Backbone as numpy.savetxt, mean C-alpha at the origin, in Angstrom:
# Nx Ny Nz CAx CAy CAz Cx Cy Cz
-12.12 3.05 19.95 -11.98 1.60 20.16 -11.91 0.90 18.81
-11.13 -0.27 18.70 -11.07 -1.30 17.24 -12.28 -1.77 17.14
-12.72 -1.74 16.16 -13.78 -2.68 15.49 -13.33 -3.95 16.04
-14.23 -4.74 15.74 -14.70 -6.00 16.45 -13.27 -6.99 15.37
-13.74 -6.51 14.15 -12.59 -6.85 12.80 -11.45 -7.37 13.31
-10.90 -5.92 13.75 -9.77 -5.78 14.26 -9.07 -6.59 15.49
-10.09 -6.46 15.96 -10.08 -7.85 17.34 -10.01 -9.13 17.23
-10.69 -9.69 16.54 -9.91 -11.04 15.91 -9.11 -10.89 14.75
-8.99 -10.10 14.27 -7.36 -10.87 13.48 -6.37 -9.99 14.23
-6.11 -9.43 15.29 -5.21 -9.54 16.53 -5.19 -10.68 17.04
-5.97 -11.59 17.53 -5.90 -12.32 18.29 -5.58 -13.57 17.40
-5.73 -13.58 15.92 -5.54 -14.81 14.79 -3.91 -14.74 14.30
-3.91 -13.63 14.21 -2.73 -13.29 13.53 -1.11 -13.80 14.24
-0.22 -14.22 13.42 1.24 -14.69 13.64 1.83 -13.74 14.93
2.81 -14.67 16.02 3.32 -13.75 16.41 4.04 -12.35 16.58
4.74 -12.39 14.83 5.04 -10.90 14.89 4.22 -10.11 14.18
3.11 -10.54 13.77 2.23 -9.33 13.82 0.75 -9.53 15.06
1.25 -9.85 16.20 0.66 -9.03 17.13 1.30 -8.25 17.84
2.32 -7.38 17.91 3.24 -6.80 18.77 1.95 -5.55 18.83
2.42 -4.91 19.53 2.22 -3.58 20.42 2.12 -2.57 19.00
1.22 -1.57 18.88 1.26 -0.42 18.06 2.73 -0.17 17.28
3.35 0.46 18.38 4.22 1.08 18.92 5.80 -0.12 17.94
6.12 -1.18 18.61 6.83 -2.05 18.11 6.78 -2.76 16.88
5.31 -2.75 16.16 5.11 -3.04 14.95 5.84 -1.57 13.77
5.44 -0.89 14.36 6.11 0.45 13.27 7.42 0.57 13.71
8.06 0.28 14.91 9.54 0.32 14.48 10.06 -0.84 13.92
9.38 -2.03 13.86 10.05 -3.13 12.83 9.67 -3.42 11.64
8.54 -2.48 11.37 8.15 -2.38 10.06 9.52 -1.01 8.73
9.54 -0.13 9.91 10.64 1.12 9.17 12.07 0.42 9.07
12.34 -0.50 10.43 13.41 -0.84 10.39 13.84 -1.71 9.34
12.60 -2.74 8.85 13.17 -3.69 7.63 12.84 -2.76 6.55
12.16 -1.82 6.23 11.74 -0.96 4.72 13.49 -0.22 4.52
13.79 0.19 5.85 14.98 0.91 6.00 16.34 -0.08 5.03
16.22 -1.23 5.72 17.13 -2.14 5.09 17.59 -2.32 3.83
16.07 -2.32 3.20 15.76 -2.96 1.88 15.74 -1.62 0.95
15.93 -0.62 1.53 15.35 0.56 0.51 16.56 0.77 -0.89
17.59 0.15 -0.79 18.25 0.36 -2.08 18.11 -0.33 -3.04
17.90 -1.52 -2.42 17.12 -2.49 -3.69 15.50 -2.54 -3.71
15.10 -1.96 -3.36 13.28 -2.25 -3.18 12.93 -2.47 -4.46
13.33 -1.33 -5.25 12.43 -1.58 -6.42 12.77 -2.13 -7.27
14.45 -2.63 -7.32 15.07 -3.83 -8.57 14.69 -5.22 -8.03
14.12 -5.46 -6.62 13.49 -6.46 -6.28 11.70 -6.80 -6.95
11.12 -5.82 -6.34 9.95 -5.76 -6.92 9.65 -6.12 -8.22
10.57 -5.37 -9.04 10.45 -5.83 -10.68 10.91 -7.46 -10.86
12.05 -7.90 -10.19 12.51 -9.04 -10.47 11.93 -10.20 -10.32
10.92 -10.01 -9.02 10.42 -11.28 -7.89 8.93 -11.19 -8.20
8.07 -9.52 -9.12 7.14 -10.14 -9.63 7.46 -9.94 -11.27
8.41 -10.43 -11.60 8.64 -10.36 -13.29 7.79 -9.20 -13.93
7.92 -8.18 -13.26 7.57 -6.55 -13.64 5.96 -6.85 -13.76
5.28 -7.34 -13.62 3.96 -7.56 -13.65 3.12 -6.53 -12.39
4.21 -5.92 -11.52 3.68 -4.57 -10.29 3.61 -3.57 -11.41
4.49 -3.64 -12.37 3.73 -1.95 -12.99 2.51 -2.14 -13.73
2.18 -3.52 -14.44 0.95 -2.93 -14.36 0.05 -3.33 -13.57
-0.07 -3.91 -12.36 -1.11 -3.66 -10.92 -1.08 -1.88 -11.12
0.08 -0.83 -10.98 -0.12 0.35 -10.85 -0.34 1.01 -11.31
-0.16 0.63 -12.83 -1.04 1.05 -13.99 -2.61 1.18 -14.06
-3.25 0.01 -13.60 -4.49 -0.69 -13.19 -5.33 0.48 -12.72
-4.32 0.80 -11.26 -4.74 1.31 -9.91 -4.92 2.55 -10.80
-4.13 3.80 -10.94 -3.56 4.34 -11.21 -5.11 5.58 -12.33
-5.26 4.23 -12.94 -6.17 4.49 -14.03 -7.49 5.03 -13.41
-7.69 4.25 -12.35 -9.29 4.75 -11.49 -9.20 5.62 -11.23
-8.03 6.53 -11.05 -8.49 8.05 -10.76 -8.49 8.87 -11.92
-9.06 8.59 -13.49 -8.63 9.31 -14.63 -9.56 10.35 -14.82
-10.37 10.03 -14.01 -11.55 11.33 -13.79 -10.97 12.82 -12.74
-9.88 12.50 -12.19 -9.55 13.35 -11.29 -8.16 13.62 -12.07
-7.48 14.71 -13.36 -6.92 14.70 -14.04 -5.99 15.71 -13.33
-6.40 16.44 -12.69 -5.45 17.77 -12.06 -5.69 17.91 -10.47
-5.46 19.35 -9.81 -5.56 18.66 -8.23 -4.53 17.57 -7.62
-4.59 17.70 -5.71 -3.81 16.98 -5.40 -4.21 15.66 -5.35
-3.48 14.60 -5.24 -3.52 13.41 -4.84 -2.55 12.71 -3.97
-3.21 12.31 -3.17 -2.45 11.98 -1.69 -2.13 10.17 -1.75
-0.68 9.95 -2.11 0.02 8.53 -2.35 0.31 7.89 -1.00
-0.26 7.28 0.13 -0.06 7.09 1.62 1.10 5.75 1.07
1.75 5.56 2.36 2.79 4.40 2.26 3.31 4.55 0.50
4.09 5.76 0.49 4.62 5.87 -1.11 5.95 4.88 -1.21
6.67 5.01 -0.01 7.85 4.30 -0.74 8.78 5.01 -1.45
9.08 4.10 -2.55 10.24 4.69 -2.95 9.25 5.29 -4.60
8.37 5.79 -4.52 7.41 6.32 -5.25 7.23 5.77 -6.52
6.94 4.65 -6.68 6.47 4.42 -8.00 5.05 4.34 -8.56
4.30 4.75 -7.60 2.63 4.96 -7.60 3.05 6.08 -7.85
3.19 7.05 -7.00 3.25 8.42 -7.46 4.04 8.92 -8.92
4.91 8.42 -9.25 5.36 8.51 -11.25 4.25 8.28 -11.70
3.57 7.24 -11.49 2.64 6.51 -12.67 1.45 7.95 -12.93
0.92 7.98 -11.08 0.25 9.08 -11.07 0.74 10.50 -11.87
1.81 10.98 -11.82 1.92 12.02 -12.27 2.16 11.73 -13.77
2.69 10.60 -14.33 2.53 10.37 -15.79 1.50 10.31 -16.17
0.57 10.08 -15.83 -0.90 9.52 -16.37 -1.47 10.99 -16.76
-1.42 12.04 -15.47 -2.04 13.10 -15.59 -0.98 14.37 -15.40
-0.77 15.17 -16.60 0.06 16.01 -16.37 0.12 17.30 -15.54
-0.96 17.99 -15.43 -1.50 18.39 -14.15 -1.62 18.46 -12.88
-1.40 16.54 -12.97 -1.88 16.50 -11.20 -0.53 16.41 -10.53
-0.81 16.77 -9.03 0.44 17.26 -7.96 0.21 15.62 -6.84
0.96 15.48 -6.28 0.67 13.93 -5.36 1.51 14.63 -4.25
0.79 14.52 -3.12 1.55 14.68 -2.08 1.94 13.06 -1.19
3.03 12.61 -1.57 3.46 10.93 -1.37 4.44 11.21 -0.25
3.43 10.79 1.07 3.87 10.12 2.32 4.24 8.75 2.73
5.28 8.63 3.19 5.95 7.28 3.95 6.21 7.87 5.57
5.98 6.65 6.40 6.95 6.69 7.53 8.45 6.16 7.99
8.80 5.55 6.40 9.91 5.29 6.28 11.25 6.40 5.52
12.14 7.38 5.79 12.60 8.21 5.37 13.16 7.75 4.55
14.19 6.57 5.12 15.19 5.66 3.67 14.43 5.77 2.39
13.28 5.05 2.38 12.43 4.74 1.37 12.17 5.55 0.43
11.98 6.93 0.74 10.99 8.39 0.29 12.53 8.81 -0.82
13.92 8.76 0.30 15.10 9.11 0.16 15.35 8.38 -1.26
15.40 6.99 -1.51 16.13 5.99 -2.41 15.24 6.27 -3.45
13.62 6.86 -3.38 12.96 7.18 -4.09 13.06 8.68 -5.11
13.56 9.40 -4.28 13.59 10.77 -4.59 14.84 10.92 -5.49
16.15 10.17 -4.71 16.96 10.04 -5.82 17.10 9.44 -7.03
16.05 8.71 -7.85 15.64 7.88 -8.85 14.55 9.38 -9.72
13.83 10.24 -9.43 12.64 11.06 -10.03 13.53 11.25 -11.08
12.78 11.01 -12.28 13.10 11.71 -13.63 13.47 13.22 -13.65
14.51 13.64 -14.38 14.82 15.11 -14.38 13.56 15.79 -15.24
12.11 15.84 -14.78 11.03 16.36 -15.66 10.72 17.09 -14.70
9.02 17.48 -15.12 8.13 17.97 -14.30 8.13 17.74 -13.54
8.16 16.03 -13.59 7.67 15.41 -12.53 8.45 15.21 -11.63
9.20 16.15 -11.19 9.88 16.15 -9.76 9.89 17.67 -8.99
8.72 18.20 -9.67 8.46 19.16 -9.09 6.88 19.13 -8.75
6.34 18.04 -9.16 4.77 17.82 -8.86 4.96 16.25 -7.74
6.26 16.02 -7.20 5.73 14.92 -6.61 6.58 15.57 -4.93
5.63 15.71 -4.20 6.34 16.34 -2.99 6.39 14.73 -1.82
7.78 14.76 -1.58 7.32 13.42 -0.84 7.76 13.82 0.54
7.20 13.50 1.81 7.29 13.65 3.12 7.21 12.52 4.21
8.21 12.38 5.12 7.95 11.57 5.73 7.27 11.61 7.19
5.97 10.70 7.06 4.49 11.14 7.91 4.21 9.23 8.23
3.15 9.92 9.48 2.29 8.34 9.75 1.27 8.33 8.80
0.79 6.94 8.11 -0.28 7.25 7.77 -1.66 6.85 8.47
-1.36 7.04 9.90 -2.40 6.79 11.00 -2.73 8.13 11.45
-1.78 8.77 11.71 -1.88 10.42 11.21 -1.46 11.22 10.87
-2.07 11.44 8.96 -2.06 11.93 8.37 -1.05 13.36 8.34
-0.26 13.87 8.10 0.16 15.08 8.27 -0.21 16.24 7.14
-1.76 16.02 7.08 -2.26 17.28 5.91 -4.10 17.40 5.89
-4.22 18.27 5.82 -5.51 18.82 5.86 -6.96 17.99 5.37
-8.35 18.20 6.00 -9.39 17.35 6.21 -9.71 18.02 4.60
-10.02 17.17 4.12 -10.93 17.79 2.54 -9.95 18.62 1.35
-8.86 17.36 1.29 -8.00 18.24 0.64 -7.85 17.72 -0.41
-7.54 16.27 -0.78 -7.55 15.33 -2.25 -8.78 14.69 -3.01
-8.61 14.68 -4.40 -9.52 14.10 -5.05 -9.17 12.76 -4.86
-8.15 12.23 -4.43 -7.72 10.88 -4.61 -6.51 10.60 -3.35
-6.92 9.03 -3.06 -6.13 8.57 -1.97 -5.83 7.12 -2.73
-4.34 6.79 -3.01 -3.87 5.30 -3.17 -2.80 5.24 -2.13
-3.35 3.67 -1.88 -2.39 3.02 -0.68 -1.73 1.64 -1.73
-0.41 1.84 -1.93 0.20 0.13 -2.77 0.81 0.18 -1.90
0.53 -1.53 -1.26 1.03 -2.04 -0.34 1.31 -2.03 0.69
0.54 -1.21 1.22 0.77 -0.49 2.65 -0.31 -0.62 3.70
-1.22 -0.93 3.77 -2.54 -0.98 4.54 -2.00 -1.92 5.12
-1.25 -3.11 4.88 -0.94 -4.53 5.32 -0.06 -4.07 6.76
0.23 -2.93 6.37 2.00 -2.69 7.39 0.85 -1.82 8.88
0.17 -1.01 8.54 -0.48 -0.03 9.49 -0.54 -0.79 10.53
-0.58 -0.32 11.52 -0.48 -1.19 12.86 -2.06 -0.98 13.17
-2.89 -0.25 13.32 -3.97 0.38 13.61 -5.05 0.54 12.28
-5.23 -0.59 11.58 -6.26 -0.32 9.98 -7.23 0.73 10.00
-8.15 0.57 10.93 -9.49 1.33 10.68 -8.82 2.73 11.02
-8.03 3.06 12.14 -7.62 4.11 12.13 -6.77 4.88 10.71
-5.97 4.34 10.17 -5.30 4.50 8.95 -6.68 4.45 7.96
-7.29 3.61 7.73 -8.45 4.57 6.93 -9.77 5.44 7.27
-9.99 5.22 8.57 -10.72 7.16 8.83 -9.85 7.87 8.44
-8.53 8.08 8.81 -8.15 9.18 8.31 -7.91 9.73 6.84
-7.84 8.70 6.13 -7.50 8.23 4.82 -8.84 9.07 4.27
-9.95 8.80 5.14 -11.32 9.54 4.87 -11.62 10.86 4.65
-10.80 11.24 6.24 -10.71 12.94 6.51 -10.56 13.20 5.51
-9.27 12.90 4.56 -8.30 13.89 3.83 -8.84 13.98 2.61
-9.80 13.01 2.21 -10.60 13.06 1.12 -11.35 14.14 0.82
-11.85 15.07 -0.45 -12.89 15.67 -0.37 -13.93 14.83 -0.67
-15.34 15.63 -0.22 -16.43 14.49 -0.90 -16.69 14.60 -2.21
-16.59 13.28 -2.59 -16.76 12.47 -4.16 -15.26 12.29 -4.18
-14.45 12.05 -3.65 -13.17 11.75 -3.82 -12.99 10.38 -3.41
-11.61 9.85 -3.99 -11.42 8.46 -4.11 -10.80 7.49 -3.87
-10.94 6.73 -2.96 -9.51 5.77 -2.08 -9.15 4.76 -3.18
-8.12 4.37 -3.32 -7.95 3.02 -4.08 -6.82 2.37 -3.10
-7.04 1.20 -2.68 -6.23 0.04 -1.99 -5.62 -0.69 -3.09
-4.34 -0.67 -3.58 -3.99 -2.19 -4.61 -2.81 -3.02 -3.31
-3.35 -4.12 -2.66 -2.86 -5.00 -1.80 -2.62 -6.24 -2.18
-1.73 -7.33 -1.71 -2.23 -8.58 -2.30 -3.29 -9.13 -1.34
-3.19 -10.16 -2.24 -4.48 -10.67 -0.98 -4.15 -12.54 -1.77
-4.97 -13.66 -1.14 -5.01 -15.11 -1.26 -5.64 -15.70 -2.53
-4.81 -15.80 -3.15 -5.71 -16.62 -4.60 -6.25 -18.05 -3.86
-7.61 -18.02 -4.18 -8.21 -19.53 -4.09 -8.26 -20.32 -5.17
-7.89 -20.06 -6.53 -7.94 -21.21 -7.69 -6.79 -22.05 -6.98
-7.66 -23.60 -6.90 -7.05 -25.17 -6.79 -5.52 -24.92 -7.05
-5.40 -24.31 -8.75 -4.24 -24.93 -9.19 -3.26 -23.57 -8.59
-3.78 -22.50 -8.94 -2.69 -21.53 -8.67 -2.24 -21.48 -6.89
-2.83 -21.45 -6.26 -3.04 -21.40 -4.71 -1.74 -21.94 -4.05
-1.35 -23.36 -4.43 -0.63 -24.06 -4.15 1.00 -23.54 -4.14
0.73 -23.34 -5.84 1.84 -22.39 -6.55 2.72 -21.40 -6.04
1.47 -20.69 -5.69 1.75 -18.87 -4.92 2.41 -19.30 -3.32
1.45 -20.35 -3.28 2.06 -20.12 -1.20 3.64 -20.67 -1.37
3.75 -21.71 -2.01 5.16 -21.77 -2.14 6.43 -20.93 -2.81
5.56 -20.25 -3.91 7.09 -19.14 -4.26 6.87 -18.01 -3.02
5.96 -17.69 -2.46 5.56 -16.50 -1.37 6.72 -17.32 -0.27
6.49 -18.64 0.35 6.81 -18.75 1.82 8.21 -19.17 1.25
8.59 -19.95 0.27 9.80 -20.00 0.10 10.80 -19.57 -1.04
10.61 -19.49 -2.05 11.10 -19.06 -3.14 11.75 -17.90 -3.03
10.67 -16.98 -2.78 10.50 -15.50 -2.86 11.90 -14.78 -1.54
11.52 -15.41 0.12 12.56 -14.72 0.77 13.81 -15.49 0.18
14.32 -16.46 -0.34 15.41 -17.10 -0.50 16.24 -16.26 -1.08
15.33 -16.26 -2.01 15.90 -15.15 -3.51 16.14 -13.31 -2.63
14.91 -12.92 -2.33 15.14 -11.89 -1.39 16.52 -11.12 -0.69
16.30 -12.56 0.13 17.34 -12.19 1.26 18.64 -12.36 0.52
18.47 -13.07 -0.40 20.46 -13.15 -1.08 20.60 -11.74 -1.27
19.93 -11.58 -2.40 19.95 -10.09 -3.19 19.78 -9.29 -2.09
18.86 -9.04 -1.30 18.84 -7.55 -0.61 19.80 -8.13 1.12
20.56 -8.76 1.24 20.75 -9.11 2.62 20.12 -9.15 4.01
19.00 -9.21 3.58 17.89 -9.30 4.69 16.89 -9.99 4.65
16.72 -11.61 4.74 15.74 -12.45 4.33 14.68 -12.14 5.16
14.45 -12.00 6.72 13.47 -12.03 7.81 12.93 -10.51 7.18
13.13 -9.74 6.55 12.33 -8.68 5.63 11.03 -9.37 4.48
11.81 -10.38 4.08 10.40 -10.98 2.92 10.05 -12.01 3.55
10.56 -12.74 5.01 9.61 -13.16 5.71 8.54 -12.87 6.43
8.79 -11.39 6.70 7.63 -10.61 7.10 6.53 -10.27 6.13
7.11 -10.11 4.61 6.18 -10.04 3.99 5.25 -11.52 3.93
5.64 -12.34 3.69 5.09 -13.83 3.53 3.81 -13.65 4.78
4.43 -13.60 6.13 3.91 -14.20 7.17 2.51 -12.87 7.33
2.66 -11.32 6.79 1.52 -10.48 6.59 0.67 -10.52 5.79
1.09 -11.48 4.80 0.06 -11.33 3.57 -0.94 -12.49 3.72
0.02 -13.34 5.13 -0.93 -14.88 4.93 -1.76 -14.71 6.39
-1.60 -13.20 7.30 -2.47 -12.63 8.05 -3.44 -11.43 8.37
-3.00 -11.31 6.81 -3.97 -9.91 6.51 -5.34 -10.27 5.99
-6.52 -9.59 6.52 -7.92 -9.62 6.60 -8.05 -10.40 5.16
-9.69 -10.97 5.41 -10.01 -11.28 3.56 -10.68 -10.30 3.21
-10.76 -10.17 1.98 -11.42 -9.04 1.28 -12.72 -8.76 1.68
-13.38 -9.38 1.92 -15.04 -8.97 2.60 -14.39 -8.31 3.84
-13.65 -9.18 4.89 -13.58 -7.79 6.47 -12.83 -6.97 5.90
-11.65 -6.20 4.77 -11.49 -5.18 4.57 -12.79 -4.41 3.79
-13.42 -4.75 3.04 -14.21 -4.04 3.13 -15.17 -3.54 3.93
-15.31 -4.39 4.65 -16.70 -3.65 5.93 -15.92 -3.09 6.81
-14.42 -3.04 6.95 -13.49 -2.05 7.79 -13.43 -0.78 6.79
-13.67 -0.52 5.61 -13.86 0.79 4.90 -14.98 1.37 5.00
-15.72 0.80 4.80 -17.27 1.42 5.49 -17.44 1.49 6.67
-17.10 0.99 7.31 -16.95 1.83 8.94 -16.37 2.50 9.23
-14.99 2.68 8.66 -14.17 3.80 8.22 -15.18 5.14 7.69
-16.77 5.09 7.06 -17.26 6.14 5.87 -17.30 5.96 4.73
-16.79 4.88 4.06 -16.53 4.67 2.73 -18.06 3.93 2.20
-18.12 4.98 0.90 -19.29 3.72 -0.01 -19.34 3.53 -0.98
-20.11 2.62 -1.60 -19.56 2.11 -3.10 -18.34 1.04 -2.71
-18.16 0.53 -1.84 -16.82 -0.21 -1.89 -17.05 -1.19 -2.64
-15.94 -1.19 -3.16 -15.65 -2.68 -4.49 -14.52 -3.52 -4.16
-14.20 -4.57 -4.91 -12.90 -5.17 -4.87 -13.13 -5.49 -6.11
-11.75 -5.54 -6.87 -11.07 -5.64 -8.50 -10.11 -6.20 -8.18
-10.18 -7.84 -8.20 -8.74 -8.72 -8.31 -8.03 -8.66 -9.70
-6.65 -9.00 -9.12 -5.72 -8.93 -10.71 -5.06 -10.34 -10.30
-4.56 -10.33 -11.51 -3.38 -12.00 -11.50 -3.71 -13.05 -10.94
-5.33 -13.60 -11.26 -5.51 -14.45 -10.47 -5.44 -14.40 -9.10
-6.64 -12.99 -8.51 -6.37 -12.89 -7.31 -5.17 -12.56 -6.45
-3.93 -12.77 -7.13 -2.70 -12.72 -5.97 -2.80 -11.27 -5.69
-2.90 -10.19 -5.96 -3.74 -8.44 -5.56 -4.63 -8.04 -5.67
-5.63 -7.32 -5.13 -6.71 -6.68 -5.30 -6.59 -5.22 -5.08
-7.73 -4.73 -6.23 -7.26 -3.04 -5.84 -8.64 -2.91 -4.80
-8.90 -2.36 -4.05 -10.00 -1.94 -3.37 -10.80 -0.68 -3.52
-11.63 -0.22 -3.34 -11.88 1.14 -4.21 -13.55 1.69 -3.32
-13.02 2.82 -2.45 -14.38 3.06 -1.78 -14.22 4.94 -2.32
-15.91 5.30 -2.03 -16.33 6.67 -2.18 -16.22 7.45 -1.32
-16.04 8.50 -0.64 -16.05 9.48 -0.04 -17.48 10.20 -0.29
-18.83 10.04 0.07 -19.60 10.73 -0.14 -19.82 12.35 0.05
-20.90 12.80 -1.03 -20.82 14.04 -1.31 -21.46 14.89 0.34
């Protein structure tokens, strides 16, 4: 059964994000599908490259876990998983999407290095998991927790796959409350942002979905007490940019 969490912001949340399980993940693949050739010359453009270092940020919390797998959920077109495998030369990332386009537009971009033999990417739910209970030192989700149709479920499992002392990191956006910036953000978010969007990638109702999820996704206190009910402890939150992302960061106990 959903946490209680979960139950009101179903019932708070915009019409298209209350659809059915089921109908949220095919209109979630269907717009990632759209957008997957430009995803990431968007990303750089619309946040003036300021996402690499959110992933840099992220990226860094696992520097204790230098070798071993690490499991990249909602990878995309993998640019968590580069950073990851740049950071640590050693480590292997097994980077799941349920979007194939995405994994695809990603895979054809991997540097001719190592690192396209340490980044295995597959396309999986990340509600369930397609890989073994106690298997990573490390779990990052960029940008993706927002899309899961089912949260707490997407992080129990996120749990399973952890070994204990191993390490989730969430980097999501989330609502800046500074007076001055607040104002700022909701307007390049609700309008600026799809205008520009939709020219460039031909699909505006794609970064309207983003707008209308980010301005119905949990606040940082109910995602955290949805990670600990999930199992998680030690949970933290680490805002960047004036709040407009937060990385989230829970324990897997021993």
């Amino acid at each position: 059964m959903n946490s209680l969490l979960e139950q009101e912001y179903a019932n708070d949340a915009p019409m298209n994000d209350r659809q059915a399980p089921e109908d949220k993940k095919k209109f979630v693949r269907e717009k990632f599908s759209s957008i997957s050739n430009r995803y990431d010359l968007l990303n750089s453009l619309l946040s003036l490259q300021i996402d690499r270092y959110w992933r840099w940020r992220t990226t860094r919390l696992l520097r204790e876990f230098h070798d071993g797998w690490v499991l990249d959920l909602c990878a995309g077109t993998l640019p968590l998983a580069l950073e990851l495998t740049r950071q640590a030369g050693a480590r292997k990332v097994l980077a799941i999407d349920f979007c194939e386009d995405m994994l695809r537009a990603g895979a054809r971009s991997l540097p001719v290095d190592d690192r396209r033999d340490r980044i295995v990417p597959v396309c999986g739910d990340g509600e369930v998991i397609p890989a073994p209970s106690n298997m990573f030192w490390g779990c990052t989700v960029a940008f993706g927790v927002r899309n899961l149709s089912r949260t707490l479920q997407g992080l129990r499992e996120m749990h399973r796959i952890l070994r204990p002392g191993g390490k989730l990191l969430i980097l999501e956006f989330s609502r800046p409350t500074n007076p001055i910036i607040k104002p700022i953000y909701t307007c390049y978010l609700n309008r600026i942002l799809p205008a520009i969007a939709g020219m460039i990638s031909g699909d505006k109702e794609a970064y309207q979905y983003l707008a209308s999820s980010i301005a119905a996704f949990y606040e940082p206190e109910e995602l955290l007490a949805l990670m600990r009910e999930a199992g998680f402890a030690k949970v933290t939150r680490l805002p960047l940019t004036f709040g407009i992302v937060s990385i989230y960061i829970g324990i897997k106990e021993m």
